PDB file of C-alpha atoms in Angstrom:
ATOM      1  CA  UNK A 116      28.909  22.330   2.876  1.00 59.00           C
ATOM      2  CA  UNK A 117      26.882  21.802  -0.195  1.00 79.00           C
ATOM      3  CA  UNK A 118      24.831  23.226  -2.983  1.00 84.00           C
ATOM      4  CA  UNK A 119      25.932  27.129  -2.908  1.00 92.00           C
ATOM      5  CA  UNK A 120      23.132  29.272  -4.367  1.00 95.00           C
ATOM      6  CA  UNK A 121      23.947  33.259  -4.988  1.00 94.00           C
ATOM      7  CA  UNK A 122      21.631  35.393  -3.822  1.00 95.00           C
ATOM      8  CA  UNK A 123      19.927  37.473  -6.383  1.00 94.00           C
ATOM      9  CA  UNK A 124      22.047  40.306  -5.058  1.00 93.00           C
ATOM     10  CA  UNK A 125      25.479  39.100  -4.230  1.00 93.00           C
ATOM     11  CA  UNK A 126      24.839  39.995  -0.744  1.00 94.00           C
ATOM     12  CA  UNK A 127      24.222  36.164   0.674  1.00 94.00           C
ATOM     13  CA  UNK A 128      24.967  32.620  -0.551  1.00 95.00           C
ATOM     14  CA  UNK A 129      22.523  29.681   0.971  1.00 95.00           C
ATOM     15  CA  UNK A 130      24.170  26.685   1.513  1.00 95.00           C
ATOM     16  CA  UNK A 131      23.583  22.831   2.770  1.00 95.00           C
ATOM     17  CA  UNK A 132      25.360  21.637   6.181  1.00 93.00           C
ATOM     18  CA  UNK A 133      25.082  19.016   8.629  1.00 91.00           C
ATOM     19  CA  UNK A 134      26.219  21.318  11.457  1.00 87.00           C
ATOM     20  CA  UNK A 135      23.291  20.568  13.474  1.00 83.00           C
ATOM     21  CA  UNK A 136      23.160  16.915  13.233  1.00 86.00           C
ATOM     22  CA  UNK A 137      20.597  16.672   9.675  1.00 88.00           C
ATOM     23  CA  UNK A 138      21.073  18.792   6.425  1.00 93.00           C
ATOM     24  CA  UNK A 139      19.734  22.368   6.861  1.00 94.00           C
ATOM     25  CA  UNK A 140      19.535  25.167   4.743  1.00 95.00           C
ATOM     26  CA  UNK A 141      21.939  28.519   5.862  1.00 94.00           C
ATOM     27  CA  UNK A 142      22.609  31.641   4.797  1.00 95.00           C
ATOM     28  CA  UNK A 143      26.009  32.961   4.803  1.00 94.00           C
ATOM     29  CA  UNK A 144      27.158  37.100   4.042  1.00 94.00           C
ATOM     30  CA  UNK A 145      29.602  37.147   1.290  1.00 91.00           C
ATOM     31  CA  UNK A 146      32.381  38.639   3.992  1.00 90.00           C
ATOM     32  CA  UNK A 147      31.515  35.359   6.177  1.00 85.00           C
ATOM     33  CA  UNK A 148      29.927  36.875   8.141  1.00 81.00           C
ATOM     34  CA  UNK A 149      25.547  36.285  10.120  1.00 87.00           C
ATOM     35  CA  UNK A 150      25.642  32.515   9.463  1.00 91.00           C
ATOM     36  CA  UNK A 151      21.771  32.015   9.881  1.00 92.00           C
ATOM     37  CA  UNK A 152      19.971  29.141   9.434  1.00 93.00           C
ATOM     38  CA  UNK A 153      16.836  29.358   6.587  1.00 94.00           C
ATOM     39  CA  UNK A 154      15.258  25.857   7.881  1.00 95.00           C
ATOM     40  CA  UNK A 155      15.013  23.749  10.792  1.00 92.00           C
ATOM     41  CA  UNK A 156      13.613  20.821  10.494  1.00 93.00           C
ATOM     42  CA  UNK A 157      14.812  17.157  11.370  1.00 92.00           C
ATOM     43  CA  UNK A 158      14.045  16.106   7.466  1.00 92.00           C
ATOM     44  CA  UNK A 159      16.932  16.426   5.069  1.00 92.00           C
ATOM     45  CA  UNK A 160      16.617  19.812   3.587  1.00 95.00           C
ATOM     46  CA  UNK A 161      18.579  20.624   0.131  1.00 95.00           C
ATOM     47  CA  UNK A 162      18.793  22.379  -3.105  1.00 95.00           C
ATOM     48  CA  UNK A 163      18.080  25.736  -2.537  1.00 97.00           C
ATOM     49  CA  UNK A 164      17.385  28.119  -4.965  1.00 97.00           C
ATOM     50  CA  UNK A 165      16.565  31.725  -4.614  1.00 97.00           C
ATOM     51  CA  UNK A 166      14.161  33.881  -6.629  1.00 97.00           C
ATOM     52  CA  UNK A 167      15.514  35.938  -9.330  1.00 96.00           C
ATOM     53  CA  UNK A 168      12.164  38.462  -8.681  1.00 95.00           C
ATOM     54  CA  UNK A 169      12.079  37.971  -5.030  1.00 95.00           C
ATOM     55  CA  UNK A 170      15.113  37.809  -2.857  1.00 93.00           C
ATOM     56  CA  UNK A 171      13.282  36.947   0.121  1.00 95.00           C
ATOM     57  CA  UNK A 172      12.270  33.418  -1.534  1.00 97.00           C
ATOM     58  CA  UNK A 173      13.652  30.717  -1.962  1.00 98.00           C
ATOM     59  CA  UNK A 174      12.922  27.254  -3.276  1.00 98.00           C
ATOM     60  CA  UNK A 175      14.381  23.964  -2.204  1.00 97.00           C
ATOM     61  CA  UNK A 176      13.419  19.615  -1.812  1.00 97.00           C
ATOM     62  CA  UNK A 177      13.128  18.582   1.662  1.00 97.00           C
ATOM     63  CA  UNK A 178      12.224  15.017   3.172  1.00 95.00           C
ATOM     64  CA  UNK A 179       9.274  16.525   5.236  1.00 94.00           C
ATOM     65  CA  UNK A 180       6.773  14.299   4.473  1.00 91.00           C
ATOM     66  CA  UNK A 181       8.563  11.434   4.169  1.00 91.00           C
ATOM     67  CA  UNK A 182       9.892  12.047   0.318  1.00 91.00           C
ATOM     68  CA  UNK A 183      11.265  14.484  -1.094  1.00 95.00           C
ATOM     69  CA  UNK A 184       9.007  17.553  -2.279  1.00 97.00           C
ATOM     70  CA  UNK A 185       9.327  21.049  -3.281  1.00 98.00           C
ATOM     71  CA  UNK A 186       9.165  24.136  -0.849  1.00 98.00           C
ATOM     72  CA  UNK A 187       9.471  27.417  -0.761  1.00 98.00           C
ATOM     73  CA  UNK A 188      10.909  29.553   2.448  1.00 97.00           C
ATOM     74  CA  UNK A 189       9.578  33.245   2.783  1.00 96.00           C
ATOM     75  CA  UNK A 190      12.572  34.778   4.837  1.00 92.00           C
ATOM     76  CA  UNK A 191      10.305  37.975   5.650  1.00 92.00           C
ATOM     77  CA  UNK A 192       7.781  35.891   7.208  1.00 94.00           C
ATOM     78  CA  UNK A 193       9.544  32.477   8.089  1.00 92.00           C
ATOM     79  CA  UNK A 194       7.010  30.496   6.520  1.00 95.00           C
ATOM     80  CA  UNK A 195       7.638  27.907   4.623  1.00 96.00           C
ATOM     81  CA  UNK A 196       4.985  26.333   1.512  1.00 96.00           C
ATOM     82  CA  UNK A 197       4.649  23.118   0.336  1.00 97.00           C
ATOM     83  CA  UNK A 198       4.567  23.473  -3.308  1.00 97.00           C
ATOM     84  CA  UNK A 199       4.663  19.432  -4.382  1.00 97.00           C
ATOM     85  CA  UNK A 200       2.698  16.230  -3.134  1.00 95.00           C
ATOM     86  CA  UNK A 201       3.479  13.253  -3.855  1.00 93.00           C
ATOM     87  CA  UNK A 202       5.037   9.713  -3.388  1.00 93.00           C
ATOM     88  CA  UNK A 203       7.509  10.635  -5.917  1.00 94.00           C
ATOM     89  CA  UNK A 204      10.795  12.084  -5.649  1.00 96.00           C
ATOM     90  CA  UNK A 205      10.496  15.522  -6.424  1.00 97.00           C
ATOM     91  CA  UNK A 206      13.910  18.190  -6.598  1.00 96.00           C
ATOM     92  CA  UNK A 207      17.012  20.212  -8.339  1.00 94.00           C
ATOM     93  CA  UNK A 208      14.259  23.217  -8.660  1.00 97.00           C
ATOM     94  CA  UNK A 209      15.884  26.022 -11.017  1.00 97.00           C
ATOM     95  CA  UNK A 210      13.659  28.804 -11.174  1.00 97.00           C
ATOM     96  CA  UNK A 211      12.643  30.176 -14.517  1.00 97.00           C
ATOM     97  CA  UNK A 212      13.953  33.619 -14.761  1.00 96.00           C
ATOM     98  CA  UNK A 213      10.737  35.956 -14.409  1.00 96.00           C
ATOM     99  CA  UNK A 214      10.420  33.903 -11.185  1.00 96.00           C
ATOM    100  CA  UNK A 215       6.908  32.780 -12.073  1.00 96.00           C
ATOM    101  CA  UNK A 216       7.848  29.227 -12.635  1.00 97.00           C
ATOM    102  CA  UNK A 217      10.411  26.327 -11.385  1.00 97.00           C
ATOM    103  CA  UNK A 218      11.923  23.605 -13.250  1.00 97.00           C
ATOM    104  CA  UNK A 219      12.619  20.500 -11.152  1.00 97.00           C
ATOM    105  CA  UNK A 220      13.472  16.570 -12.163  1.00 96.00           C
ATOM    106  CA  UNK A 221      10.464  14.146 -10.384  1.00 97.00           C
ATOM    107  CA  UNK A 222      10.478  10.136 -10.551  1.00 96.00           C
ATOM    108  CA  UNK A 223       6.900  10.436 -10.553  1.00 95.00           C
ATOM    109  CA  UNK A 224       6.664   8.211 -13.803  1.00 92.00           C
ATOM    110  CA  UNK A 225       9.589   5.613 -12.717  1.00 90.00           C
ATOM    111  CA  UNK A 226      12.571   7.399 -14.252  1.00 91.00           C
ATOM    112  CA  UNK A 227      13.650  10.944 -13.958  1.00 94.00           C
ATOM    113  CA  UNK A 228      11.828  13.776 -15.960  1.00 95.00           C
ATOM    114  CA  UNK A 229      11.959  16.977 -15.991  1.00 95.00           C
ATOM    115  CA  UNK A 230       8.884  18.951 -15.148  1.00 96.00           C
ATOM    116  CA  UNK A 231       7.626  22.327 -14.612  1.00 96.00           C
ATOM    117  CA  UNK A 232       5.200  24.118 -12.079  1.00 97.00           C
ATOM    118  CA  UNK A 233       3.938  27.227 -12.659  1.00 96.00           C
ATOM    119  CA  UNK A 234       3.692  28.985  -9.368  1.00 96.00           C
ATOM    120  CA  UNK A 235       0.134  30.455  -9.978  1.00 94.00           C
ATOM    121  CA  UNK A 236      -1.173  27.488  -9.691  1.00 92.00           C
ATOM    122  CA  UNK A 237      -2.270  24.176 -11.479  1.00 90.00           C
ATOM    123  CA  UNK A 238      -0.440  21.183 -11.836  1.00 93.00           C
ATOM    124  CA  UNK A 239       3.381  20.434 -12.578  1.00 96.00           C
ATOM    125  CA  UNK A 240       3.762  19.756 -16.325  1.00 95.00           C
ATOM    126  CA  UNK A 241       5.734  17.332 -17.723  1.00 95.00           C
ATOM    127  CA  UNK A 242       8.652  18.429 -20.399  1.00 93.00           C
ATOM    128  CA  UNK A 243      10.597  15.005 -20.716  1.00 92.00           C
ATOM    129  CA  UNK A 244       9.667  11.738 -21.321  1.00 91.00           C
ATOM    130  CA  UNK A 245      12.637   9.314 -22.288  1.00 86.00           C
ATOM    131  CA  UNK A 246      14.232   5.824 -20.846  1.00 86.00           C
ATOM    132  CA  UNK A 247      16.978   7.828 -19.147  1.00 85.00           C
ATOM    133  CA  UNK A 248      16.772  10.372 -16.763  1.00 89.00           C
ATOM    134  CA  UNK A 249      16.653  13.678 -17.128  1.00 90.00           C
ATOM    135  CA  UNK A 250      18.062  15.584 -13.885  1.00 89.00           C
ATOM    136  CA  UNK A 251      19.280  19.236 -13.202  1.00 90.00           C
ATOM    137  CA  UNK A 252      17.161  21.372 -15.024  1.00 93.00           C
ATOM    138  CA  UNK A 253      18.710  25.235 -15.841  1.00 92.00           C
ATOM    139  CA  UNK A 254      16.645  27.881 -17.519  1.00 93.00           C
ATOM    140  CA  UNK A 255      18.566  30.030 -20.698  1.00 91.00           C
ATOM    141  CA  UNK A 256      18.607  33.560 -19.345  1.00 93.00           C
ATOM    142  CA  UNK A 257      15.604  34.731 -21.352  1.00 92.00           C
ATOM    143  CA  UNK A 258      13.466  31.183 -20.249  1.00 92.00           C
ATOM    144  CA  UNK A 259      12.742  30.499 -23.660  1.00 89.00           C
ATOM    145  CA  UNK A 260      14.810  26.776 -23.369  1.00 88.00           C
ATOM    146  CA  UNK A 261      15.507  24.712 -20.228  1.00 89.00           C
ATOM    147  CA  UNK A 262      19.119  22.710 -20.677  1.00 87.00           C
ATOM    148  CA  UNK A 263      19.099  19.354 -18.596  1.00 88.00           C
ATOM    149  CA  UNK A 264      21.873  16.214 -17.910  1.00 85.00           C
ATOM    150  CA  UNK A 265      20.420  13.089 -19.177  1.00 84.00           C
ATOM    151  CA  UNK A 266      21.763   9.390 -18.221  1.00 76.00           C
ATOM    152  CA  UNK A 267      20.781   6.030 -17.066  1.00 55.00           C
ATOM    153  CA  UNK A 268      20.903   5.557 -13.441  1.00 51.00           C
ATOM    154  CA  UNK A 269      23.865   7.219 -11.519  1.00 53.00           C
ATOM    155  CA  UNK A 270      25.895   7.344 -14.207  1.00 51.00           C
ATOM    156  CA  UNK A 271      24.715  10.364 -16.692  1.00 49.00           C
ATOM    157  CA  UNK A 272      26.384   9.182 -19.644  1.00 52.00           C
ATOM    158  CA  UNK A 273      24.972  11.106 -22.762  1.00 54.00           C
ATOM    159  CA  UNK A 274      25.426  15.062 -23.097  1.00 55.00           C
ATOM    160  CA  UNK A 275      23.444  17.538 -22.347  1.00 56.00           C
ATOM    161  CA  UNK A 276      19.660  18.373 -24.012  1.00 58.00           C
ATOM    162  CA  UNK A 277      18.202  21.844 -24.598  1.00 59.00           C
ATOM    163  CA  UNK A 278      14.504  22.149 -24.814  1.00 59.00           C
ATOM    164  CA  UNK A 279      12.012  24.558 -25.340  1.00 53.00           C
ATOM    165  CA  UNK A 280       8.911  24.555 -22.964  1.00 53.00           C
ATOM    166  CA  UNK A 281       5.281  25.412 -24.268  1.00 49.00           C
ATOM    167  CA  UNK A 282       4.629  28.690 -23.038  1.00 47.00           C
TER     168      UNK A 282
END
């Protein structure tokens, strides 16, 4: 099992597995208890992320289309959104903490940045542009800074940067 995410609540944590033969998304009750799954698709599924506004949502990267892109899973509804498209690898969302916006790392330039997309629409803007990648985006609790890891290839060698997105 991979990538625990908290729900907003402390109810639920989502989790990656393998237990049906691909990575999936499931949810799990805190006592261990309703092991559901939140996607089902043959694509590698990861990431996830719930919404700190909406506990019903949650954001994660799946291979769907043949890269990976951002989604978003509506467990009210069981709909899932394609939020990114492109040939680019696109993932690690973190969503800002009003829940209007996610930060995610893309290779949509060659290395990794990391970018933002505002959820009302437009396109994903792009908050990093170094030699080095720039992976794992986190919001500070009042979304007035992002902090990121920053490397060169899969070894993330230099510390961490804080940065303050245009609002």
């Amino acid at each position: 099992h991979r990538s625990p995410a908290w729900s907003p609540d402390g109810s639920q944590v989502a989790f990656v597995s393998n237990r049906d033969g691909d990575a999936e998304i499931y949810l799990i009750g805190v006592d261990s208890s309703g092991v559901s799954p939140l996607t089902a698709d043959p694509a590698w599924d990861s990431g996830p992320a719930w919404s700190p506004a909406d506990p019903d949502l949650i954001a994660f990267d799946s291979e769907r289309d043949g890269d990976s892109e951002l989604y978003l899973a509506d467990r009210r509804t069981g709909q899932v959104v394609q939020l990114t498209d492109n040939a680019a690898v696109d993932g690690d969302p973190c969503w800002s903490p009003d829940g209007r916006s996610l930060a995610f790392s893309s290779n949509r330039e060659g290395n990794f940045d990391i970018y933002v997309l505002d959820l009302a629409g437009g396109p994903a803007q792009r908050l990093t542009d170094t030699a080095q990648d720039d992976l794992s985006p986190a919001w500070s609790p009042d979304g007035s800074a992002l902090a990121f890891s920053r490397g060169v290839g899969p070894q993330l060698t230099g510390p961490g940067q804080v940065l303050c997105p245009p609002n």
